[in-house]
mmCIF file with all atom_site columns, C-alpha atoms and ligand atoms in Angstrom:
data_model
loop_
_atom_site.group_PDB
_atom_site.id
_atom_site.type_symbol
_atom_site.label_atom_id
_atom_site.label_alt_id
_atom_site.label_comp_id
_atom_site.label_asym_id
_atom_site.label_entity_id
_atom_site.label_seq_id
_atom_site.pdbx_PDB_ins_code
_atom_site.Cartn_x
_atom_site.Cartn_y
_atom_site.Cartn_z
_atom_site.occupancy
_atom_site.B_iso_or_equiv
_atom_site.pdbx_formal_charge
_atom_site.auth_seq_id
_atom_site.auth_comp_id
_atom_site.auth_asym_id
_atom_site.auth_atom_id
_atom_site.pdbx_PDB_model_num
ATOM   1   C CA  . MET A 1 1   ? 0.000   0.000  0.000   1.00 92.00 ? 1   MET A CA  1
ATOM   2   C CA  . LEU A 1 2   ? 1.364   3.420  -0.997  1.00 98.00 ? 2   LEU A CA  1
ATOM   3   C CA  . THR A 1 3   ? 0.651   6.475  1.159   1.00 98.00 ? 3   THR A CA  1
ATOM   4   C CA  . LEU A 1 4   ? 0.598   9.895  -0.477  1.00 98.00 ? 4   LEU A CA  1
ATOM   5   C CA  . TYR A 1 5   ? 0.884   13.037 1.612   1.00 98.00 ? 5   TYR A CA  1
ATOM   6   C CA  . THR A 1 6   ? -0.558  15.962 -0.290  1.00 98.00 ? 6   THR A CA  1
ATOM   7   C CA  . ALA A 1 7   ? -2.617  19.110 0.211   1.00 98.00 ? 7   ALA A CA  1
ATOM   8   C CA  . PRO A 1 8   ? -5.675  20.442 -1.622  1.00 98.00 ? 8   PRO A CA  1
ATOM   9   C CA  . GLY A 1 9   ? -4.724  22.511 -4.671  1.00 97.00 ? 9   GLY A CA  1
ATOM   10  C CA  . SER A 1 10  ? -1.021  21.822 -4.252  1.00 98.00 ? 10  SER A CA  1
ATOM   11  C CA  . CYS A 1 11  ? 1.421   20.279 -6.727  1.00 98.00 ? 11  CYS A CA  1
ATOM   12  C CA  . GLY A 1 12  ? 0.683   17.008 -4.920  1.00 98.00 ? 12  GLY A CA  1
ATOM   13  C CA  . ARG A 1 13  ? -2.564  16.911 -6.898  1.00 98.00 ? 13  ARG A CA  1
ATOM   14  C CA  . ALA A 1 14  ? -0.579  15.605 -9.898  1.00 98.00 ? 14  ALA A CA  1
ATOM   15  C CA  . SER A 1 15  ? 0.693   12.577 -7.979  1.00 98.00 ? 15  SER A CA  1
ATOM   16  C CA  . HIS A 1 16  ? -2.752  12.024 -6.501  1.00 98.00 ? 16  HIS A CA  1
ATOM   17  C CA  . ILE A 1 17  ? -4.345  11.922 -9.961  1.00 98.00 ? 17  ILE A CA  1
ATOM   18  C CA  . ALA A 1 18  ? -1.569  9.664  -11.279 1.00 98.00 ? 18  ALA A CA  1
ATOM   19  C CA  . LEU A 1 19  ? -2.228  7.241  -8.417  1.00 98.00 ? 19  LEU A CA  1
ATOM   20  C CA  . GLU A 1 20  ? -5.933  7.305  -9.229  1.00 98.00 ? 20  GLU A CA  1
ATOM   21  C CA  . GLU A 1 21  ? -5.080  6.485  -12.854 1.00 98.00 ? 21  GLU A CA  1
ATOM   22  C CA  . SER A 1 22  ? -2.533  3.815  -11.967 1.00 98.00 ? 22  SER A CA  1
ATOM   23  C CA  . GLY A 1 23  ? -4.675  1.083  -10.447 1.00 97.00 ? 23  GLY A CA  1
ATOM   24  C CA  . LEU A 1 24  ? -2.124  0.797  -7.621  1.00 98.00 ? 24  LEU A CA  1
ATOM   25  C CA  . PRO A 1 25  ? -3.417  0.466  -4.048  1.00 98.00 ? 25  PRO A CA  1
ATOM   26  C CA  . PHE A 1 26  ? -2.900  3.726  -2.175  1.00 98.00 ? 26  PHE A CA  1
ATOM   27  C CA  . GLU A 1 27  ? -4.213  5.960  0.557   1.00 98.00 ? 27  GLU A CA  1
ATOM   28  C CA  . VAL A 1 28  ? -4.086  9.742  0.790   1.00 98.00 ? 28  VAL A CA  1
ATOM   29  C CA  . ARG A 1 29  ? -3.285  11.848 3.827   1.00 98.00 ? 29  ARG A CA  1
ATOM   30  C CA  . LEU A 1 30  ? -4.260  15.498 3.406   1.00 98.00 ? 30  LEU A CA  1
ATOM   31  C CA  . LEU A 1 31  ? -2.182  18.196 5.066   1.00 98.00 ? 31  LEU A CA  1
ATOM   32  C CA  . ASP A 1 32  ? -3.426  21.705 5.797   1.00 97.00 ? 32  ASP A CA  1
ATOM   33  C CA  . LEU A 1 33  ? -0.578  23.891 4.528   1.00 97.00 ? 33  LEU A CA  1
ATOM   34  C CA  . SER A 1 34  ? -2.117  27.103 5.866   1.00 96.00 ? 34  SER A CA  1
ATOM   35  C CA  . ALA A 1 35  ? -2.171  25.534 9.340   1.00 97.00 ? 35  ALA A CA  1
ATOM   36  C CA  . GLY A 1 36  ? 1.514   24.589 8.982   1.00 97.00 ? 36  GLY A CA  1
ATOM   37  C CA  . ASP A 1 37  ? 0.994   20.799 9.008   1.00 98.00 ? 37  ASP A CA  1
ATOM   38  C CA  . GLN A 1 38  ? 4.006   20.468 6.688   1.00 97.00 ? 38  GLN A CA  1
ATOM   39  C CA  . ARG A 1 39  ? 6.308   21.824 9.404   1.00 97.00 ? 39  ARG A CA  1
ATOM   40  C CA  . ARG A 1 40  ? 5.073   19.608 12.241  1.00 98.00 ? 40  ARG A CA  1
ATOM   41  C CA  . PRO A 1 41  ? 7.669   17.181 13.645  1.00 98.00 ? 41  PRO A CA  1
ATOM   42  C CA  . ASP A 1 42  ? 5.746   14.050 12.665  1.00 98.00 ? 42  ASP A CA  1
ATOM   43  C CA  . TYR A 1 43  ? 5.661   15.176 9.014   1.00 98.00 ? 43  TYR A CA  1
ATOM   44  C CA  . ILE A 1 44  ? 9.263   16.472 9.033   1.00 98.00 ? 44  ILE A CA  1
ATOM   45  C CA  . ARG A 1 45  ? 10.285  12.926 9.953   1.00 98.00 ? 45  ARG A CA  1
ATOM   46  C CA  . ILE A 1 46  ? 8.622   11.806 6.692   1.00 98.00 ? 46  ILE A CA  1
ATOM   47  C CA  . ASN A 1 47  ? 9.811   14.704 4.509   1.00 98.00 ? 47  ASN A CA  1
ATOM   48  C CA  . PRO A 1 48  ? 12.555  16.853 6.048   1.00 98.00 ? 48  PRO A CA  1
ATOM   49  C CA  . LYS A 1 49  ? 11.933  19.444 3.299   1.00 98.00 ? 49  LYS A CA  1
ATOM   50  C CA  . GLY A 1 50  ? 8.593   20.309 4.886   1.00 98.00 ? 50  GLY A CA  1
ATOM   51  C CA  . ARG A 1 51  ? 6.747   20.206 1.583   1.00 98.00 ? 51  ARG A CA  1
ATOM   52  C CA  . VAL A 1 52  ? 4.162   18.083 -0.161  1.00 98.00 ? 52  VAL A CA  1
ATOM   53  C CA  . PRO A 1 53  ? 3.988   15.714 -1.900  1.00 98.00 ? 53  PRO A CA  1
ATOM   54  C CA  . ALA A 1 54  ? 5.691   12.782 -0.204  1.00 98.00 ? 54  ALA A CA  1
ATOM   55  C CA  . LEU A 1 55  ? 5.018   9.169  -1.117  1.00 98.00 ? 55  LEU A CA  1
ATOM   56  C CA  . ILE A 1 56  ? 5.673   6.355  1.310   1.00 98.00 ? 56  ILE A CA  1
ATOM   57  C CA  . THR A 1 57  ? 6.589   3.193  -0.597  1.00 98.00 ? 57  THR A CA  1
ATOM   58  C CA  . ALA A 1 58  ? 7.761   -0.253 0.452   1.00 97.00 ? 58  ALA A CA  1
ATOM   59  C CA  . SER A 1 59  ? 11.311  0.855  -0.467  1.00 97.00 ? 59  SER A CA  1
ATOM   60  C CA  . GLY A 1 60  ? 11.277  4.198  1.379   1.00 98.00 ? 60  GLY A CA  1
ATOM   61  C CA  . VAL A 1 61  ? 9.957   7.738  1.073   1.00 98.00 ? 61  VAL A CA  1
ATOM   62  C CA  . LEU A 1 62  ? 9.985   9.594  -2.239  1.00 98.00 ? 62  LEU A CA  1
ATOM   63  C CA  . THR A 1 63  ? 9.689   13.362 -2.578  1.00 98.00 ? 63  THR A CA  1
ATOM   64  C CA  . GLU A 1 64  ? 9.710   15.734 -5.588  1.00 98.00 ? 64  GLU A CA  1
ATOM   65  C CA  . SER A 1 65  ? 6.751   15.523 -7.954  1.00 98.00 ? 65  SER A CA  1
ATOM   66  C CA  . PRO A 1 66  ? 8.672   14.408 -11.090 1.00 98.00 ? 66  PRO A CA  1
ATOM   67  C CA  . ALA A 1 67  ? 10.278  11.543 -9.163  1.00 98.00 ? 67  ALA A CA  1
ATOM   68  C CA  . ILE A 1 68  ? 6.993   10.466 -7.587  1.00 98.00 ? 68  ILE A CA  1
ATOM   69  C CA  . LEU A 1 69  ? 5.228   10.605 -10.950 1.00 98.00 ? 69  LEU A CA  1
ATOM   70  C CA  . SER A 1 70  ? 8.008   8.583  -12.566 1.00 98.00 ? 70  SER A CA  1
ATOM   71  C CA  . TYR A 1 71  ? 7.774   5.966  -9.799  1.00 98.00 ? 71  TYR A CA  1
ATOM   72  C CA  . ILE A 1 72  ? 4.003   5.673  -10.199 1.00 98.00 ? 72  ILE A CA  1
ATOM   73  C CA  . ALA A 1 73  ? 4.396   5.189  -13.962 1.00 98.00 ? 73  ALA A CA  1
ATOM   74  C CA  . SER A 1 74  ? 7.071   2.515  -13.409 1.00 97.00 ? 74  SER A CA  1
ATOM   75  C CA  . MET A 1 75  ? 4.999   0.636  -10.842 1.00 97.00 ? 75  MET A CA  1
ATOM   76  C CA  . ALA A 1 76  ? 1.693   0.758  -12.727 1.00 97.00 ? 76  ALA A CA  1
ATOM   77  C CA  . THR A 1 77  ? 1.125   -2.475 -14.594 1.00 90.00 ? 77  THR A CA  1
ATOM   78  C CA  . ALA A 1 78  ? -2.551  -2.097 -15.512 1.00 91.00 ? 78  ALA A CA  1
ATOM   79  C CA  . VAL A 1 79  ? -2.000  1.094  -17.552 1.00 97.00 ? 79  VAL A CA  1
ATOM   80  C CA  . GLN A 1 80  ? 0.877   2.735  -19.392 1.00 97.00 ? 80  GLN A CA  1
ATOM   81  C CA  . LEU A 1 81  ? 1.526   6.204  -17.974 1.00 98.00 ? 81  LEU A CA  1
ATOM   82  C CA  . ALA A 1 82  ? 4.927   6.728  -19.632 1.00 98.00 ? 82  ALA A CA  1
ATOM   83  C CA  . PRO A 1 83  ? 6.529   5.511  -22.886 1.00 97.00 ? 83  PRO A CA  1
ATOM   84  C CA  . CYS A 1 84  ? 8.939   3.202  -21.042 1.00 92.00 ? 84  CYS A CA  1
ATOM   85  C CA  . ASP A 1 85  ? 10.052  1.373  -24.206 1.00 93.00 ? 85  ASP A CA  1
ATOM   86  C CA  . ASP A 1 86  ? 11.027  4.528  -26.143 1.00 97.00 ? 86  ASP A CA  1
ATOM   87  C CA  . PRO A 1 87  ? 14.130  6.224  -24.675 1.00 97.00 ? 87  PRO A CA  1
ATOM   88  C CA  . PHE A 1 88  ? 13.662  9.502  -26.548 1.00 97.00 ? 88  PHE A CA  1
ATOM   89  C CA  . ALA A 1 89  ? 9.948   9.828  -25.801 1.00 97.00 ? 89  ALA A CA  1
ATOM   90  C CA  . LEU A 1 90  ? 10.602  8.978  -22.153 1.00 97.00 ? 90  LEU A CA  1
ATOM   91  C CA  . ALA A 1 91  ? 13.368  11.601 -21.916 1.00 98.00 ? 91  ALA A CA  1
ATOM   92  C CA  . ALA A 1 92  ? 11.096  14.173 -23.597 1.00 97.00 ? 92  ALA A CA  1
ATOM   93  C CA  . LEU A 1 93  ? 8.416   13.418 -20.989 1.00 97.00 ? 93  LEU A CA  1
ATOM   94  C CA  . HIS A 1 94  ? 10.921  13.928 -18.174 1.00 98.00 ? 94  HIS A CA  1
ATOM   95  C CA  . ALA A 1 95  ? 12.088  17.167 -19.824 1.00 98.00 ? 95  ALA A CA  1
ATOM   96  C CA  . PHE A 1 96  ? 8.527   18.482 -19.863 1.00 98.00 ? 96  PHE A CA  1
ATOM   97  C CA  . ASN A 1 97  ? 7.944   17.536 -16.235 1.00 98.00 ? 97  ASN A CA  1
ATOM   98  C CA  . ALA A 1 98  ? 11.305  19.027 -15.255 1.00 98.00 ? 98  ALA A CA  1
ATOM   99  C CA  . TYR A 1 99  ? 10.235  22.292 -16.896 1.00 98.00 ? 99  TYR A CA  1
ATOM   100 C CA  . LEU A 1 100 ? 6.994   22.287 -14.905 1.00 98.00 ? 100 LEU A CA  1
ATOM   101 C CA  . ALA A 1 101 ? 8.863   21.595 -11.656 1.00 98.00 ? 101 ALA A CA  1
ATOM   102 C CA  . SER A 1 102 ? 11.855  23.863 -12.068 1.00 98.00 ? 102 SER A CA  1
ATOM   103 C CA  . THR A 1 103 ? 10.447  26.809 -13.999 1.00 98.00 ? 103 THR A CA  1
ATOM   104 C CA  . VAL A 1 104 ? 6.640   26.945 -13.931 1.00 98.00 ? 104 VAL A CA  1
ATOM   105 C CA  . HIS A 1 105 ? 6.274   25.951 -10.290 1.00 98.00 ? 105 HIS A CA  1
ATOM   106 C CA  . VAL A 1 106 ? 9.014   28.358 -9.240  1.00 97.00 ? 106 VAL A CA  1
ATOM   107 C CA  . ALA A 1 107 ? 7.396   31.216 -11.189 1.00 97.00 ? 107 ALA A CA  1
ATOM   108 C CA  . HIS A 1 108 ? 4.128   30.478 -9.359  1.00 97.00 ? 108 HIS A CA  1
ATOM   109 C CA  . ALA A 1 109 ? 5.825   30.199 -5.963  1.00 96.00 ? 109 ALA A CA  1
ATOM   110 C CA  . HIS A 1 110 ? 7.113   33.777 -6.258  1.00 96.00 ? 110 HIS A CA  1
ATOM   111 C CA  . GLY A 1 111 ? 3.538   34.804 -5.403  1.00 94.00 ? 111 GLY A CA  1
ATOM   112 C CA  . ARG A 1 112 ? 2.593   33.234 -2.085  1.00 92.00 ? 112 ARG A CA  1
ATOM   113 C CA  . ARG A 1 113 ? 6.118   32.114 -1.175  1.00 94.00 ? 113 ARG A CA  1
ATOM   114 C CA  . ALA A 1 114 ? 8.112   35.197 -2.213  1.00 93.00 ? 114 ALA A CA  1
ATOM   115 C CA  . SER A 1 115 ? 9.584   35.455 1.299   1.00 93.00 ? 115 SER A CA  1
ATOM   116 C CA  . ARG A 1 116 ? 11.744  32.427 0.454   1.00 94.00 ? 116 ARG A CA  1
ATOM   117 C CA  . TRP A 1 117 ? 13.847  34.660 -1.778  1.00 95.00 ? 117 TRP A CA  1
ATOM   118 C CA  . ALA A 1 118 ? 13.837  38.052 -0.041  1.00 94.00 ? 118 ALA A CA  1
ATOM   119 C CA  . ASP A 1 119 ? 13.024  39.784 3.240   1.00 94.00 ? 119 ASP A CA  1
ATOM   120 C CA  . ALA A 1 120 ? 12.572  43.377 2.112   1.00 96.00 ? 120 ALA A CA  1
ATOM   121 C CA  . PRO A 1 121 ? 8.866   44.183 1.541   1.00 96.00 ? 121 PRO A CA  1
ATOM   122 C CA  . ASP A 1 122 ? 9.718   46.057 -1.671  1.00 96.00 ? 122 ASP A CA  1
ATOM   123 C CA  . ALA A 1 123 ? 11.601  43.073 -3.061  1.00 95.00 ? 123 ALA A CA  1
ATOM   124 C CA  . ILE A 1 124 ? 8.748   40.731 -2.125  1.00 96.00 ? 124 ILE A CA  1
ATOM   125 C CA  . ALA A 1 125 ? 6.192   43.012 -3.779  1.00 96.00 ? 125 ALA A CA  1
ATOM   126 C CA  . ALA A 1 126 ? 8.385   43.243 -6.895  1.00 95.00 ? 126 ALA A CA  1
ATOM   127 C CA  . MET A 1 127 ? 8.583   39.450 -7.173  1.00 95.00 ? 127 MET A CA  1
ATOM   128 C CA  . GLN A 1 128 ? 4.850   39.071 -6.664  1.00 95.00 ? 128 GLN A CA  1
ATOM   129 C CA  . ALA A 1 129 ? 4.220   41.657 -9.364  1.00 96.00 ? 129 ALA A CA  1
ATOM   130 C CA  . LYS A 1 130 ? 6.085   39.453 -11.864 1.00 96.00 ? 130 LYS A CA  1
ATOM   131 C CA  . VAL A 1 131 ? 4.070   36.275 -11.243 1.00 97.00 ? 131 VAL A CA  1
ATOM   132 C CA  . ALA A 1 132 ? 1.356   36.856 -13.841 1.00 98.00 ? 132 ALA A CA  1
ATOM   133 C CA  . GLU A 1 133 ? 3.890   37.906 -16.486 1.00 98.00 ? 133 GLU A CA  1
ATOM   134 C CA  . ASN A 1 134 ? 6.135   34.905 -15.873 1.00 98.00 ? 134 ASN A CA  1
ATOM   135 C CA  . MET A 1 135 ? 3.274   32.388 -15.710 1.00 98.00 ? 135 MET A CA  1
ATOM   136 C CA  . ARG A 1 136 ? 1.847   33.852 -18.917 1.00 98.00 ? 136 ARG A CA  1
ATOM   137 C CA  . ALA A 1 137 ? 5.238   33.446 -20.626 1.00 98.00 ? 137 ALA A CA  1
ATOM   138 C CA  . CYS A 1 138 ? 5.517   29.829 -19.432 1.00 98.00 ? 138 CYS A CA  1
ATOM   139 C CA  . PHE A 1 139 ? 2.059   28.919 -20.677 1.00 98.00 ? 139 PHE A CA  1
ATOM   140 C CA  . LEU A 1 140 ? 2.590   30.700 -23.988 1.00 98.00 ? 140 LEU A CA  1
ATOM   141 C CA  . LEU A 1 141 ? 5.612   28.460 -24.527 1.00 98.00 ? 141 LEU A CA  1
ATOM   142 C CA  . ILE A 1 142 ? 3.612   25.368 -23.551 1.00 98.00 ? 142 ILE A CA  1
ATOM   143 C CA  . GLU A 1 143 ? 0.728   26.428 -25.814 1.00 98.00 ? 143 GLU A CA  1
ATOM   144 C CA  . GLU A 1 144 ? 2.891   27.198 -28.856 1.00 96.00 ? 144 GLU A CA  1
ATOM   145 C CA  . GLU A 1 145 ? 5.770   24.736 -28.578 1.00 95.00 ? 145 GLU A CA  1
ATOM   146 C CA  . TYR A 1 146 ? 4.900   21.750 -26.436 1.00 95.00 ? 146 TYR A CA  1
ATOM   147 C CA  . LEU A 1 147 ? 1.198   20.960 -26.339 1.00 92.00 ? 147 LEU A CA  1
ATOM   148 C CA  . ARG A 1 148 ? 0.823   19.447 -29.784 1.00 78.00 ? 148 ARG A CA  1
ATOM   149 C CA  . GLY A 1 149 ? -1.661  16.610 -29.343 1.00 91.00 ? 149 GLY A CA  1
ATOM   150 C CA  . GLU A 1 150 ? -4.682  15.634 -27.361 1.00 95.00 ? 150 GLU A CA  1
ATOM   151 C CA  . TRP A 1 151 ? -2.446  15.038 -24.357 1.00 97.00 ? 151 TRP A CA  1
ATOM   152 C CA  . ALA A 1 152 ? 0.666   16.867 -23.211 1.00 97.00 ? 152 ALA A CA  1
ATOM   153 C CA  . MET A 1 153 ? 3.055   14.458 -24.939 1.00 96.00 ? 153 MET A CA  1
ATOM   154 C CA  . GLY A 1 154 ? 0.872   13.763 -27.980 1.00 95.00 ? 154 GLY A CA  1
ATOM   155 C CA  . SER A 1 155 ? -1.710  11.037 -28.507 1.00 94.00 ? 155 SER A CA  1
ATOM   156 C CA  . ALA A 1 156 ? -1.004  9.049  -25.334 1.00 96.00 ? 156 ALA A CA  1
ATOM   157 C CA  . TYR A 1 157 ? -2.015  10.094 -21.828 1.00 98.00 ? 157 TYR A CA  1
ATOM   158 C CA  . THR A 1 158 ? 1.032   10.196 -19.527 1.00 98.00 ? 158 THR A CA  1
ATOM   159 C CA  . ILE A 1 159 ? 2.153   11.440 -16.129 1.00 98.00 ? 159 ILE A CA  1
ATOM   160 C CA  . ALA A 1 160 ? 2.783   14.843 -17.770 1.00 98.00 ? 160 ALA A CA  1
ATOM   161 C CA  . ASP A 1 161 ? -0.981  15.365 -18.028 1.00 98.00 ? 161 ASP A CA  1
ATOM   162 C CA  . PRO A 1 162 ? -1.965  15.515 -14.354 1.00 98.00 ? 162 PRO A CA  1
ATOM   163 C CA  . TYR A 1 163 ? 1.116   17.664 -13.723 1.00 98.00 ? 163 TYR A CA  1
ATOM   164 C CA  . LEU A 1 164 ? 0.186   20.169 -16.447 1.00 98.00 ? 164 LEU A CA  1
ATOM   165 C CA  . PHE A 1 165 ? -3.449  20.081 -15.287 1.00 98.00 ? 165 PHE A CA  1
ATOM   166 C CA  . THR A 1 166 ? -2.404  20.928 -11.736 1.00 98.00 ? 166 THR A CA  1
ATOM   167 C CA  . MET A 1 167 ? -0.392  23.959 -12.794 1.00 98.00 ? 167 MET A CA  1
ATOM   168 C CA  . THR A 1 168 ? -3.054  25.105 -15.242 1.00 98.00 ? 168 THR A CA  1
ATOM   169 C CA  . GLY A 1 169 ? -5.367  25.176 -12.234 1.00 98.00 ? 169 GLY A CA  1
ATOM   170 C CA  . TRP A 1 170 ? -3.123  27.798 -10.638 1.00 98.00 ? 170 TRP A CA  1
ATOM   171 C CA  . LEU A 1 171 ? -3.420  30.315 -13.510 1.00 98.00 ? 171 LEU A CA  1
ATOM   172 C CA  . GLN A 1 172 ? -6.550  32.101 -12.367 1.00 98.00 ? 172 GLN A CA  1
ATOM   173 C CA  . GLY A 1 173 ? -5.123  32.746 -8.898  1.00 97.00 ? 173 GLY A CA  1
ATOM   174 C CA  . ASP A 1 174 ? -1.936  33.996 -10.550 1.00 98.00 ? 174 ASP A CA  1
ATOM   175 C CA  . GLY A 1 175 ? -3.864  36.584 -12.566 1.00 98.00 ? 175 GLY A CA  1
ATOM   176 C CA  . VAL A 1 176 ? -3.647  34.763 -15.909 1.00 98.00 ? 176 VAL A CA  1
ATOM   177 C CA  . ASP A 1 177 ? -6.666  34.119 -18.131 1.00 98.00 ? 177 ASP A CA  1
ATOM   178 C CA  . LEU A 1 178 ? -6.801  30.484 -19.264 1.00 98.00 ? 178 LEU A CA  1
ATOM   179 C CA  . ALA A 1 179 ? -8.868  31.579 -22.280 1.00 98.00 ? 179 ALA A CA  1
ATOM   180 C CA  . ASP A 1 180 ? -5.664  33.114 -23.724 1.00 98.00 ? 180 ASP A CA  1
ATOM   181 C CA  . PHE A 1 181 ? -4.343  29.565 -24.206 1.00 98.00 ? 181 PHE A CA  1
ATOM   182 C CA  . PRO A 1 182 ? -6.944  27.585 -26.195 1.00 97.00 ? 182 PRO A CA  1
ATOM   183 C CA  . LYS A 1 183 ? -4.975  24.320 -26.408 1.00 97.00 ? 183 LYS A CA  1
ATOM   184 C CA  . VAL A 1 184 ? -4.157  24.378 -22.702 1.00 98.00 ? 184 VAL A CA  1
ATOM   185 C CA  . ALA A 1 185 ? -7.804  25.194 -21.943 1.00 98.00 ? 185 ALA A CA  1
ATOM   186 C CA  . ASP A 1 186 ? -8.955  22.228 -24.059 1.00 98.00 ? 186 ASP A CA  1
ATOM   187 C CA  . HIS A 1 187 ? -6.502  19.991 -22.244 1.00 98.00 ? 187 HIS A CA  1
ATOM   188 C CA  . TYR A 1 188 ? -7.812  21.235 -18.894 1.00 98.00 ? 188 TYR A CA  1
ATOM   189 C CA  . GLY A 1 189 ? -11.373 20.477 -19.969 1.00 98.00 ? 189 GLY A CA  1
ATOM   190 C CA  . ARG A 1 190 ? -10.425 16.977 -21.179 1.00 98.00 ? 190 ARG A CA  1
ATOM   191 C CA  . MET A 1 191 ? -8.722  16.300 -17.860 1.00 98.00 ? 191 MET A CA  1
ATOM   192 C CA  . LEU A 1 192 ? -11.825 17.367 -15.926 1.00 98.00 ? 192 LEU A CA  1
ATOM   193 C CA  . GLU A 1 193 ? -13.793 14.660 -17.745 1.00 98.00 ? 193 GLU A CA  1
ATOM   194 C CA  . ARG A 1 194 ? -11.525 11.838 -16.529 1.00 98.00 ? 194 ARG A CA  1
ATOM   195 C CA  . PRO A 1 195 ? -12.973 9.817  -13.659 1.00 98.00 ? 195 PRO A CA  1
ATOM   196 C CA  . ALA A 1 196 ? -9.551  9.652  -11.973 1.00 98.00 ? 196 ALA A CA  1
ATOM   197 C CA  . VAL A 1 197 ? -9.344  13.448 -11.925 1.00 98.00 ? 197 VAL A CA  1
ATOM   198 C CA  . ARG A 1 198 ? -12.853 13.722 -10.525 1.00 98.00 ? 198 ARG A CA  1
ATOM   199 C CA  . ARG A 1 199 ? -12.059 11.226 -7.784  1.00 98.00 ? 199 ARG A CA  1
ATOM   200 C CA  . ALA A 1 200 ? -8.889  13.083 -6.809  1.00 98.00 ? 200 ALA A CA  1
ATOM   201 C CA  . LEU A 1 201 ? -10.630 16.475 -6.751  1.00 98.00 ? 201 LEU A CA  1
ATOM   202 C CA  . ALA A 1 202 ? -13.492 15.053 -4.667  1.00 98.00 ? 202 ALA A CA  1
ATOM   203 C CA  . ALA A 1 203 ? -11.041 13.460 -2.225  1.00 98.00 ? 203 ALA A CA  1
ATOM   204 C CA  . GLU A 1 204 ? -9.272  16.809 -1.780  1.00 97.00 ? 204 GLU A CA  1
ATOM   205 C CA  . LYS A 1 205 ? -12.506 18.202 -0.396  1.00 94.00 ? 205 LYS A CA  1
ATOM   206 C CA  . GLY A 1 206 ? -12.200 15.668 2.436   1.00 76.00 ? 206 GLY A CA  1
HETATM 207 N N1  . GSH B 2 .   ? 9.957   20.600 -5.888  1.00 68.30 ? 301 GSH B N1  1
HETATM 208 C C1  . GSH B 2 .   ? 8.845   20.131 -5.095  1.00 68.30 ? 301 GSH B C1  1
HETATM 209 C C2  . GSH B 2 .   ? 8.050   21.322 -4.622  1.00 68.30 ? 301 GSH B C2  1
HETATM 210 C C3  . GSH B 2 .   ? 7.173   20.974 -3.461  1.00 68.30 ? 301 GSH B C3  1
HETATM 211 C C4  . GSH B 2 .   ? 6.430   22.204 -2.947  1.00 68.30 ? 301 GSH B C4  1
HETATM 212 O O1  . GSH B 2 .   ? 6.959   23.330 -2.951  1.00 68.30 ? 301 GSH B O1  1
HETATM 213 N N2  . GSH B 2 .   ? 5.209   21.972 -2.486  1.00 68.30 ? 301 GSH B N2  1
HETATM 214 C C5  . GSH B 2 .   ? 4.416   23.046 -1.946  1.00 68.30 ? 301 GSH B C5  1
HETATM 215 C C6  . GSH B 2 .   ? 2.957   22.875 -2.340  1.00 68.30 ? 301 GSH B C6  1
HETATM 216 S S1  . GSH B 2 .   ? 2.725   23.094 -4.106  1.00 68.30 ? 301 GSH B S1  1
HETATM 217 C C7  . GSH B 2 .   ? 4.491   23.031 -0.436  1.00 68.30 ? 301 GSH B C7  1
HETATM 218 O O2  . GSH B 2 .   ? 4.515   21.975 0.158   1.00 68.30 ? 301 GSH B O2  1
HETATM 219 N N3  . GSH B 2 .   ? 4.499   24.214 0.174   1.00 68.30 ? 301 GSH B N3  1
HETATM 220 C C8  . GSH B 2 .   ? 4.478   24.323 1.596   1.00 68.30 ? 301 GSH B C8  1
HETATM 221 C C9  . GSH B 2 .   ? 5.447   25.338 2.108   1.00 68.30 ? 301 GSH B C9  1
HETATM 222 O O3  . GSH B 2 .   ? 6.179   25.946 1.306   1.00 68.30 ? 301 GSH B O3  1
HETATM 223 O O4  . GSH B 2 .   ? 5.489   25.505 3.318   1.00 68.30 ? 301 GSH B O4  1
HETATM 224 C C10 . GSH B 2 .   ? 7.980   19.187 -5.926  1.00 68.30 ? 301 GSH B C10 1
HETATM 225 O O5  . GSH B 2 .   ? 7.968   19.341 -7.138  1.00 68.30 ? 301 GSH B O5  1
HETATM 226 O O6  . GSH B 2 .   ? 7.367   18.271 -5.386  1.00 68.30 ? 301 GSH B O6  1
#
């Protein structure tokens, strides 16, 4: 049995959806980030980084969304969530997820989590003022260069899809209009129709 620690609306939603798609047995533990659950000693023992997601497996604890998603795809036998038999396609999938983790997520985090990078109120306000612009630039790139098929990586649904879906869900709060990105908006709508996505979103409500 896998145990996923996540929080409603967080990047952990991607791993949660992937687990729902995978057919693997799992349970979800929801943390309240605004209450500081991620910094409590019992959770720090699980993930010393004090962040979600964290996945408890039979081999140990995994953190970092791209790694957790990759593990879920490797462990899933009932469905194919990554092109494991095509080295280039698999590397391209990891490149896309790495972009989401290292660039898109970081651009978003400069809003609510700007105090990670500066103390001065002016500097914090300046970083927050750039969030919409940076997220818009990221999604323009995704719209024009990367999202070519029905799913993020083309015709096959992969672990890139719940990850993109999760970050697309942040756009409105970041001051970006999803309607400016028709392909991304279509992808978001297709994701909302998937039973696994519906189950994950319902579970987040507790
Ligand atoms: N690089 C990590 C980022 C994890 C992360 O920053 N998670 C956020 C939620 S989206 C979090 O736990 N924030 C709580 C905090 O910063 O205290 C990943 O991709 O999993």
